mmCIF file of C-alpha atoms in Angstrom:
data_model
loop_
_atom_site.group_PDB
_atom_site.id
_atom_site.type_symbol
_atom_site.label_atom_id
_atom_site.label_comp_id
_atom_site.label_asym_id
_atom_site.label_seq_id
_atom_site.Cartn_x
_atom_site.Cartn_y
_atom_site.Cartn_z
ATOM 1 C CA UNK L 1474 128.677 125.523 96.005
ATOM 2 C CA UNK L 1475 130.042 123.260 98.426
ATOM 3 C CA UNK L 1476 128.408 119.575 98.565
ATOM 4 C CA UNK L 1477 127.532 120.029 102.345
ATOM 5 C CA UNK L 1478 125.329 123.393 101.733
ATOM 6 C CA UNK L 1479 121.906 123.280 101.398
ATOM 7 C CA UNK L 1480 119.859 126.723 101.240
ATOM 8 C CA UNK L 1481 116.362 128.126 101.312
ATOM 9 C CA UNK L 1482 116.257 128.453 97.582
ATOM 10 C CA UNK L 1483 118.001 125.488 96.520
ATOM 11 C CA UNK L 1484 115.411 123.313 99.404
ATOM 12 C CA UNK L 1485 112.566 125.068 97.056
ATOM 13 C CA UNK L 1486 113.853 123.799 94.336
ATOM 14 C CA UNK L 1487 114.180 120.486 95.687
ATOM 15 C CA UNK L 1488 110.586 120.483 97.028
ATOM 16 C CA UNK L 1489 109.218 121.828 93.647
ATOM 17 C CA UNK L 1490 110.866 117.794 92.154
ATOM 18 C CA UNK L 1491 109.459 115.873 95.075
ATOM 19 C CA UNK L 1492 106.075 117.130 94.179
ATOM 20 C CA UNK L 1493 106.578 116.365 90.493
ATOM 21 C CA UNK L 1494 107.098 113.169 91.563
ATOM 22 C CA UNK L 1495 104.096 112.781 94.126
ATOM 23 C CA UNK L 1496 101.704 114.705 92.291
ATOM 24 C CA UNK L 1497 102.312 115.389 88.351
ATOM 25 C CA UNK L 1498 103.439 111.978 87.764
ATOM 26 C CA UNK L 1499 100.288 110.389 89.727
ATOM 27 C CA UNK L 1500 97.003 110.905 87.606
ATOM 28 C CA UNK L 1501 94.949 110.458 90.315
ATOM 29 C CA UNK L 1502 97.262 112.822 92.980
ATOM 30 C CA UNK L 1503 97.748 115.813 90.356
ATOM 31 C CA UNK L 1504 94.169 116.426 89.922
ATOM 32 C CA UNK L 1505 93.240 119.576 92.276
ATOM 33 C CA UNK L 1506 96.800 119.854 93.571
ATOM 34 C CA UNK L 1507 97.946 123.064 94.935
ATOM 35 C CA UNK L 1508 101.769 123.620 94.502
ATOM 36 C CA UNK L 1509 101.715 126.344 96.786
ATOM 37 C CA UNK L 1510 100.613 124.407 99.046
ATOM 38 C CA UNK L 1511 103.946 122.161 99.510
ATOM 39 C CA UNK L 1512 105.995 125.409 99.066
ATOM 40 C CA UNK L 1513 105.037 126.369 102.383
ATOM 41 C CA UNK L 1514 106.830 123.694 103.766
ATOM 42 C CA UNK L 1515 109.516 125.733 103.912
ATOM 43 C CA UNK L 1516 108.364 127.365 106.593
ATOM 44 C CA UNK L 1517 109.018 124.750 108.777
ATOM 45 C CA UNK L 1518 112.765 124.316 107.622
ATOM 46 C CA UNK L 1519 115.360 126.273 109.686
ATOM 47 C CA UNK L 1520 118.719 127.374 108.379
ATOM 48 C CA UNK L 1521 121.301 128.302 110.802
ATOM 49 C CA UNK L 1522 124.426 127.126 109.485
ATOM 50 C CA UNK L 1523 127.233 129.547 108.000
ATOM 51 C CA UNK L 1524 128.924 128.772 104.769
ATOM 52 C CA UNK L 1525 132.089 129.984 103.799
ATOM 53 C CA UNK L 1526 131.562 132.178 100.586
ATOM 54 C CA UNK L 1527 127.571 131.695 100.382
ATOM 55 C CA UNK L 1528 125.381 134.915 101.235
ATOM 56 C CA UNK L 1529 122.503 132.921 102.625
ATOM 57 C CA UNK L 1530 122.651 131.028 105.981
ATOM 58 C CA UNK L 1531 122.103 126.532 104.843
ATOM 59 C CA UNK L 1532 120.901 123.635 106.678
ATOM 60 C CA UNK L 1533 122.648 121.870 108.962
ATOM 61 C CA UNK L 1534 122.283 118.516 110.201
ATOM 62 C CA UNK L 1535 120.609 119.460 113.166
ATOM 63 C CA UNK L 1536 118.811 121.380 111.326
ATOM 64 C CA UNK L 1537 117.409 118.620 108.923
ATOM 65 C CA UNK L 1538 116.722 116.525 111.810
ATOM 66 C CA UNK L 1539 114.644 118.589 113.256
ATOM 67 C CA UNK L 1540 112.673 119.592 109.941
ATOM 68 C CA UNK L 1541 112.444 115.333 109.605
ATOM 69 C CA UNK L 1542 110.331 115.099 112.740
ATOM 70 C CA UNK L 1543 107.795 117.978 112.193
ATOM 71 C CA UNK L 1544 107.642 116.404 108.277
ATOM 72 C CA UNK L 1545 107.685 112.740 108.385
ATOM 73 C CA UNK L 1546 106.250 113.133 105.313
ATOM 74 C CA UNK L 1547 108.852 114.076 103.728
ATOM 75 C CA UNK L 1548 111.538 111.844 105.916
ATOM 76 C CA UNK L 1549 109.879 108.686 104.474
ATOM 77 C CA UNK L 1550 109.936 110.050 100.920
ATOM 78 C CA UNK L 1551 113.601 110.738 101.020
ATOM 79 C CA UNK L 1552 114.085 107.406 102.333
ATOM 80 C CA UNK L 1553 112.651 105.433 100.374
ATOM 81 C CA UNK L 1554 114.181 106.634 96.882
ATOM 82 C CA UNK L 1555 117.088 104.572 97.256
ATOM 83 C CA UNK L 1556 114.540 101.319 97.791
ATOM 84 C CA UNK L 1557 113.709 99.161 94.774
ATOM 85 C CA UNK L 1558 110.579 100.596 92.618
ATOM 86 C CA UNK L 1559 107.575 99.996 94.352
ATOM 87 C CA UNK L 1560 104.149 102.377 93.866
ATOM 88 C CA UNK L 1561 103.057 101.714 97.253
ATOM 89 C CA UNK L 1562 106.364 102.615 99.199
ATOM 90 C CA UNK L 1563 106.118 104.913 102.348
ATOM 91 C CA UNK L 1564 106.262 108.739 101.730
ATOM 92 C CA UNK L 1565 104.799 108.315 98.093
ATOM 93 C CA UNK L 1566 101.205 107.655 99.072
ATOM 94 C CA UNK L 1567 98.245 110.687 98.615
ATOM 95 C CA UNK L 1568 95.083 109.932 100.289
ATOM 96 C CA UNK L 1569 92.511 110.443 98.322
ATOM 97 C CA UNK L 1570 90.059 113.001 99.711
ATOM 98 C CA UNK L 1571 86.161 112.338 99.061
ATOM 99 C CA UNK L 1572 83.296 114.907 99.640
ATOM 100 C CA UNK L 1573 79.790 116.053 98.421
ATOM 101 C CA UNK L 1574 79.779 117.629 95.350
ATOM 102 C CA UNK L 1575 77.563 120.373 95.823
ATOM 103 C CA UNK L 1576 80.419 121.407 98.178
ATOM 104 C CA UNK L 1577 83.715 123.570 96.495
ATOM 105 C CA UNK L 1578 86.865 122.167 96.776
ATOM 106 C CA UNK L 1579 87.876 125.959 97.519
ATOM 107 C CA UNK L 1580 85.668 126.286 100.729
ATOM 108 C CA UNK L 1581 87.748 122.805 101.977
ATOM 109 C CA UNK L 1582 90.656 123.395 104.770
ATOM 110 C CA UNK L 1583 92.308 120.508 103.660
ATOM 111 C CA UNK L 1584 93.141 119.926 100.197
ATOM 112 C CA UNK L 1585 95.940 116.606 98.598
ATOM 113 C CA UNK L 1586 99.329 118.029 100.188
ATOM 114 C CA UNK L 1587 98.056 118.813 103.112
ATOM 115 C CA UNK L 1588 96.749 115.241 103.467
ATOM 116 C CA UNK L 1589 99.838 113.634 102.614
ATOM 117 C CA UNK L 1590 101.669 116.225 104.779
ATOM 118 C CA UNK L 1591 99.370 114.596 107.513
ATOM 119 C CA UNK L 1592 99.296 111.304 106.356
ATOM 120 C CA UNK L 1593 103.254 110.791 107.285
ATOM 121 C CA UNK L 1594 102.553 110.837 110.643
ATOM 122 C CA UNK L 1595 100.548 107.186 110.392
ATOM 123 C CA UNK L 1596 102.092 104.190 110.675
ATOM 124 C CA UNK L 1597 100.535 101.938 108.076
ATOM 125 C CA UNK L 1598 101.761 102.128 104.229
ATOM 126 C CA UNK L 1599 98.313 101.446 102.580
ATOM 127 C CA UNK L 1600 96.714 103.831 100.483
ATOM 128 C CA UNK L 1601 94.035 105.501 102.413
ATOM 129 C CA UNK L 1602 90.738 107.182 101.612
ATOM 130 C CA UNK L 1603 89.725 109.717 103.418
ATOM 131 C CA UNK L 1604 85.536 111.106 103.426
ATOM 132 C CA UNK L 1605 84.438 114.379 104.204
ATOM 133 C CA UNK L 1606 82.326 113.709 108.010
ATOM 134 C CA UNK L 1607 81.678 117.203 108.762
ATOM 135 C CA UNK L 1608 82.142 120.736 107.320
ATOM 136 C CA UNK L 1609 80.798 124.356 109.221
ATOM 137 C CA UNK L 1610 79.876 125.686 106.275
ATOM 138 C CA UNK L 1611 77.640 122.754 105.384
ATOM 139 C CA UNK L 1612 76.442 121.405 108.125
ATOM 140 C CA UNK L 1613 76.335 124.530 110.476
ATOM 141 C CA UNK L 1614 78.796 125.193 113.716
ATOM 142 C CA UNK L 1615 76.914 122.394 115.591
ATOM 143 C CA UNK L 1616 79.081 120.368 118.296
ATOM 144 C CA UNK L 1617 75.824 117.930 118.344
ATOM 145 C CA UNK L 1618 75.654 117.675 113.773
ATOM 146 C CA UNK L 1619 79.403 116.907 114.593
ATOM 147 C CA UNK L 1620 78.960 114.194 116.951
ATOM 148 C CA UNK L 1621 76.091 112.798 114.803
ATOM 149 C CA UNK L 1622 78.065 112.688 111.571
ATOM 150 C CA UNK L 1623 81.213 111.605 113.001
ATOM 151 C CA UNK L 1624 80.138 109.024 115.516
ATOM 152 C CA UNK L 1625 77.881 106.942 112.734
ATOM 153 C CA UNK L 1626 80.990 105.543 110.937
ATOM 154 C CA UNK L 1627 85.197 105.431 110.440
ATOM 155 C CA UNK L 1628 87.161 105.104 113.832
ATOM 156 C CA UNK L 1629 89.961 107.347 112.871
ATOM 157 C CA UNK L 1630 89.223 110.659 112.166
ATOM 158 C CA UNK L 1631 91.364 113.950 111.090
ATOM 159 C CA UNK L 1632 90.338 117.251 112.695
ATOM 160 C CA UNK L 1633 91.648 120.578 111.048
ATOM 161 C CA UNK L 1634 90.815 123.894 112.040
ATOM 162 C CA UNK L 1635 91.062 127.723 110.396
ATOM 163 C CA UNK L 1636 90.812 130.553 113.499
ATOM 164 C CA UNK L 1637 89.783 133.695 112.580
ATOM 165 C CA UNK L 1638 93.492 134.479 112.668
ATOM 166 C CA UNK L 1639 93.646 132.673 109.460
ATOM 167 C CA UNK L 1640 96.134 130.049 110.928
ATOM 168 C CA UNK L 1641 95.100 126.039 110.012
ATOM 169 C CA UNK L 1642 96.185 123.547 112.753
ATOM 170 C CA UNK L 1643 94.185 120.237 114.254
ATOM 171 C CA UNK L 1644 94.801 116.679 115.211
ATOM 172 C CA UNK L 1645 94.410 112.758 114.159
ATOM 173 C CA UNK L 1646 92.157 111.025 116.308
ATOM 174 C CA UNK L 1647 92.649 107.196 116.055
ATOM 175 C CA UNK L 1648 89.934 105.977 118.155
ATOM 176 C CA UNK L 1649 86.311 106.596 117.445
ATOM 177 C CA UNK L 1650 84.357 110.059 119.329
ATOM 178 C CA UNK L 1651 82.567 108.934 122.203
ATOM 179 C CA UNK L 1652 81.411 110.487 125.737
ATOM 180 C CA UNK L 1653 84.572 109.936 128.602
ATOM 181 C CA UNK L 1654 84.727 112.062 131.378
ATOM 182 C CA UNK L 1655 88.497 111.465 131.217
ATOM 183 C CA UNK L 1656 91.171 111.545 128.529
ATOM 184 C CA UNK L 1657 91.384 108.108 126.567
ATOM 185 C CA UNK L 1658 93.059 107.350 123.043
ATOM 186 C CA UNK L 1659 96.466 106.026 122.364
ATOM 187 C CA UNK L 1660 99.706 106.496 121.652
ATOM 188 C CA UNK L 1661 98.466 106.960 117.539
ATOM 189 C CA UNK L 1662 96.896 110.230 117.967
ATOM 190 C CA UNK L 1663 99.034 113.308 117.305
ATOM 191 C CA UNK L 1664 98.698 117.585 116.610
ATOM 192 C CA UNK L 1665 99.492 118.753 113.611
ATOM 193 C CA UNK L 1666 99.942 122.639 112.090
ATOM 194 C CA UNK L 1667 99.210 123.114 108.537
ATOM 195 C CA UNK L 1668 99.422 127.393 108.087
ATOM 196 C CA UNK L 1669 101.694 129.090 108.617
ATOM 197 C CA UNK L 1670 104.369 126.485 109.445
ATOM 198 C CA UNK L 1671 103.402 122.960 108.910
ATOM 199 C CA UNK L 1672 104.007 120.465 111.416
ATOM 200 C CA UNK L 1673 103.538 117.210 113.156
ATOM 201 C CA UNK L 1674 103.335 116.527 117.124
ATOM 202 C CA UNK L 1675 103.395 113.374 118.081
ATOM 203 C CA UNK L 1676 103.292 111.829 121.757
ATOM 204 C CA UNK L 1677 106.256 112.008 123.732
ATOM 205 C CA UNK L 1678 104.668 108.925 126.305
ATOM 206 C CA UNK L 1679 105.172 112.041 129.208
ATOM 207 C CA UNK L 1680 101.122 110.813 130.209
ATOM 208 C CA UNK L 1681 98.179 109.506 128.617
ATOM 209 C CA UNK L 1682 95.951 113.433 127.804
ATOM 210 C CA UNK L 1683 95.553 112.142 124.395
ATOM 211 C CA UNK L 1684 92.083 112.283 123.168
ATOM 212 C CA UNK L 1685 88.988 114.490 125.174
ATOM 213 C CA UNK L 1686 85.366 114.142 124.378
ATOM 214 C CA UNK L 1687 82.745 115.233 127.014
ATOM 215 C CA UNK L 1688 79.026 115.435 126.490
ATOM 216 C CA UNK L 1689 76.458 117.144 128.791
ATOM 217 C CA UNK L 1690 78.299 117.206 131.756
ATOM 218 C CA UNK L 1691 77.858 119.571 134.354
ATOM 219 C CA UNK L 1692 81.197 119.682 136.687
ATOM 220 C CA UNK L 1693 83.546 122.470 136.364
ATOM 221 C CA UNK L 1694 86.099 120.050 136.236
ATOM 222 C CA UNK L 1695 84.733 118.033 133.176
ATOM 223 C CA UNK L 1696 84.955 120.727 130.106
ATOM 224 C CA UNK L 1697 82.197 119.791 127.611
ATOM 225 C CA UNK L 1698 83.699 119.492 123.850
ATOM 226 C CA UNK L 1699 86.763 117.883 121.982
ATOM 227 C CA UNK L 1700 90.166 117.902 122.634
ATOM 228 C CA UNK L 1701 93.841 116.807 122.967
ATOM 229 C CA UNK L 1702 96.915 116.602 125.018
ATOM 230 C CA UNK L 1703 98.188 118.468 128.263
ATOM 231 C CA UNK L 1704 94.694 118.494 131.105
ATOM 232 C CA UNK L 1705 91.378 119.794 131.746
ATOM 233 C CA UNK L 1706 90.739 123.639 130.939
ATOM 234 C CA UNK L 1707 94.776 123.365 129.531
ATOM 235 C CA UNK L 1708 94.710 121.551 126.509
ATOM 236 C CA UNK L 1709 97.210 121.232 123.301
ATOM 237 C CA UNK L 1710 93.999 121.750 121.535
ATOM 238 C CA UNK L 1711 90.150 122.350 122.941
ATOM 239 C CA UNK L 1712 87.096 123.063 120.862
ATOM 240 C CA UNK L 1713 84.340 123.739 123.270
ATOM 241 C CA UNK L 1714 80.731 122.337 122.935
ATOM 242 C CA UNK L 1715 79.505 125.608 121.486
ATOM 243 C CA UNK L 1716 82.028 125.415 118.749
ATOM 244 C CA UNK L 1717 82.662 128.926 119.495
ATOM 245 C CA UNK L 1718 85.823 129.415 120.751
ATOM 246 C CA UNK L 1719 88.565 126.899 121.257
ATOM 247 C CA UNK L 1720 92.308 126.939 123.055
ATOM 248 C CA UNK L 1721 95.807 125.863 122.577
ATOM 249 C CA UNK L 1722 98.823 125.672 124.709
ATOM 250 C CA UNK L 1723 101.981 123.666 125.342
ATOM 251 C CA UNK L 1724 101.343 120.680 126.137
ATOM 252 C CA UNK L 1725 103.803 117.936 127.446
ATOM 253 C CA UNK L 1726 102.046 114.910 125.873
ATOM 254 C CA UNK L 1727 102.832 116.534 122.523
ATOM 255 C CA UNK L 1728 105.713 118.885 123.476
ATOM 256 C CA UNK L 1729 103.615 120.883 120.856
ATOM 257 C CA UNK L 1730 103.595 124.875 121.193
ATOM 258 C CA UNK L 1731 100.459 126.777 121.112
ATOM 259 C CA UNK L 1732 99.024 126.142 117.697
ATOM 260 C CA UNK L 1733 97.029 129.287 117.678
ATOM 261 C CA UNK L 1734 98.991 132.531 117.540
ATOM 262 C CA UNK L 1735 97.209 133.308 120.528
ATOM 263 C CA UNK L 1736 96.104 130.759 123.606
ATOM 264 C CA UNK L 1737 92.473 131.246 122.714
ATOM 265 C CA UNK L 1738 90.878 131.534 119.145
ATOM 266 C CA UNK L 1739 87.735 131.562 117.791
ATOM 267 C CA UNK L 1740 87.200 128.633 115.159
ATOM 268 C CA UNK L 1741 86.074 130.324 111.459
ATOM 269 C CA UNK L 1742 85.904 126.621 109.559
ATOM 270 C CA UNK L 1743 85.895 123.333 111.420
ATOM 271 C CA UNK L 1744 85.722 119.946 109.360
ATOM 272 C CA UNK L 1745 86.483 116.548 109.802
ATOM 273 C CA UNK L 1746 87.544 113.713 107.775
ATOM 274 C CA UNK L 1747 86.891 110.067 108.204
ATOM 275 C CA UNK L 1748 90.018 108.072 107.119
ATOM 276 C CA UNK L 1749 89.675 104.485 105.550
ATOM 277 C CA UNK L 1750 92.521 102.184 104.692
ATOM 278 C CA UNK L 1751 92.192 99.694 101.536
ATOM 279 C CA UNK L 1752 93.853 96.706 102.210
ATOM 280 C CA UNK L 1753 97.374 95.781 100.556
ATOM 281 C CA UNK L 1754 95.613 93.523 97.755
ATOM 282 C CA UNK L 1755 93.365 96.276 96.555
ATOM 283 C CA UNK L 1756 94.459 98.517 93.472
ATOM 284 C CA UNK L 1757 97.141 100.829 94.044
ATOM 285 C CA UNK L 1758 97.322 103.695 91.451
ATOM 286 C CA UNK L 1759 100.790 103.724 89.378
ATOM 287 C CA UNK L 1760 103.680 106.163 90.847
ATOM 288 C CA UNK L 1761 107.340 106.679 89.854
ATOM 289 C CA UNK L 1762 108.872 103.780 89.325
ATOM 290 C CA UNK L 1763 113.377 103.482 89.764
ATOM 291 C CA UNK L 1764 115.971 104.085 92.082
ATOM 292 C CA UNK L 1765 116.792 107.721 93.082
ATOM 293 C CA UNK L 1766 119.886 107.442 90.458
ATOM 294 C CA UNK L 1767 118.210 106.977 87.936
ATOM 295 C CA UNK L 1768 115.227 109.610 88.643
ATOM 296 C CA UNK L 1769 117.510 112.042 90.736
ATOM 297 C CA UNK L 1770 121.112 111.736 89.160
ATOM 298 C CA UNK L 1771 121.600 115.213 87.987
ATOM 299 C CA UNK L 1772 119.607 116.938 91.001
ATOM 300 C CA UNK L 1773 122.266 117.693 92.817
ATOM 301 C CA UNK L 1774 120.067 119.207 95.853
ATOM 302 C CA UNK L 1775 118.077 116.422 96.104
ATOM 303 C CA UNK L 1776 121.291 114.304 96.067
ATOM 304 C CA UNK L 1777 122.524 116.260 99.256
ATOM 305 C CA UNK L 1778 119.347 116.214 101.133
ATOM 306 C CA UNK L 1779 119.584 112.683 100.126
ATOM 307 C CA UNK L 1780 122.618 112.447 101.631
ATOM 308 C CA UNK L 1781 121.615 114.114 104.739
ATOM 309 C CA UNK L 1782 118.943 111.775 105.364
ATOM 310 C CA UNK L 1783 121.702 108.869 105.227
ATOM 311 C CA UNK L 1784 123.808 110.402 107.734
ATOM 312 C CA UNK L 1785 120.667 111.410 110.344
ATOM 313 C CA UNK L 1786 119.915 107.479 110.675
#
């Protein structure tokens, strides 16, 4: 196999070390991991490059590129395996995820991949916590139990959603929930997809539709509920007060697609997570420690993606 080919199945063997390496080899991350999980990151990955003597279509540069912006994630891993050790270096940090106990980790949209999937698209390096502020199926579909829980505490929030379509999609909010009757936010908040094909949106600067919350109003013009990107009664992504039903299409501020399979879905789960950030001289839990040569020398896959991550800078 030539050293500029990368397939689909030798990219799943690559993602099945880089999880090893986030998640087995971190106590704290490999504890409720789902493996699975970061398989389906392949889904994001395209392959439309030819290789001479190779049945399967590889990844091109382009390719990779692109895959690199919907998973920064997994950019800032790559990238930092040929820094010195460090167990706090970008693309190696899990968040870790606290909720209730009398509440299954199984009923949870988000579980410790999914997070750190997320989690690439921030720009700080600390490790973060992140605290269950609202689930459906515990606190009831309640747009008001929602603004209670989420409004009494962290600023930065992480909003995922399952549609009845079984697809898993949402958005970071970095400033706190309160009533506008125009868009707010910053340039911090993006969309994200988690099923079918993860992926990360993040503002292109095209406007400033980046976060929606409206409260008891009663113009036409002013939907009441949450949302993001692109304008009123158009959004990248609208819950409506009822917590009902819900819509998502392209959107400029995101250059995101629909994240719904159709335009309009009805919301099955809805949670949110509050996200904390310890400061640098707090504990940080042990991770892998040396260069990619010496972790990485006879991965030849990973030595290629590597490679490819080089040449994309």
């Amino acid at each position: 196999m030539g050293d500029s080919i990368l397939t689909r199945s030798d990219l799943e063997a690559v993602l099945a070390s880089i999880h090893e390496t986030i998640f087995a080899d971190n106590k704290e991350a490999k504890e409720g991991s789902n493996k699975s999980t970061f398989e389906a990151f392949l889904n994001s990955a395209v392959f439309s490059k030819d290789a001479e003597g190779v049945s399967e279509k590889s990844m091109s540069l382009s390719d990779f590129r692109n895959w690199c912006i919907v998973m920064p994630s997994l950019r800032k891993f790559l990238g930092s395996l040929l820094m010195p050790p460090d167990s706090g270096r970008a693309g190696f940090q899990v968040p870790l995820l606290h909720y209730p106990e009398n509440i299954s980790s199984e009923l949870l949209l988000l579980n410790k991949e999914y997070a750190w999937h997320i989690g690439g698209g921030f720009s700080q390096h600390d490790v973060q916590e992140w605290k269950l502020l609202y689930h459906s199926s515990l606190h009831g579909q309640s747009f008001n139990t929602f603004l209670g829980n989420v409004t009494n505490g962290d600023a930065q929030t992480v909003l995922v959603i399952k549609d009845t379509e079984g697809s898993v999609y949402g958005a970071y909010a970095s400033q706190p929930w309160e009533r506008h009757s125009d868009f707010y936010g910053d340039m911090k908040t993006f969309l994200f997809k988690l099923y079918p094909e993860p992926s990360i949106f993040r503002p292109t600067g095209a406007n400033k539709s980046l976060q929606w919350c409206a409260v008891n109003f009663t113009s036409e013009n002013i939907p009441n509920g949450i949302g993001f990107g692109g304008k009123p009664h158009h959004f990248g992504l609208f819950l409506s007060a009822g917590f009902d039903q819900g819509h998502s299409f392209t959107s400029s501020t995101f250059t995101n697609p629909p994240l719904s399979n159709t335009g309009r879905f009805r919301p099955e789960v809805i949670e949110c997570w509050g996200i904390q950030v310890k400061g640098s001289n707090d504990e940080k839990p042990d991770l892998v420690k040396g260069t990619v040569l010496e972790r990485f020398k006879e991965d030849r896959n990973m030595l290629k993606l590597i490679g490819m991550a080089s040449a994309s800078d």
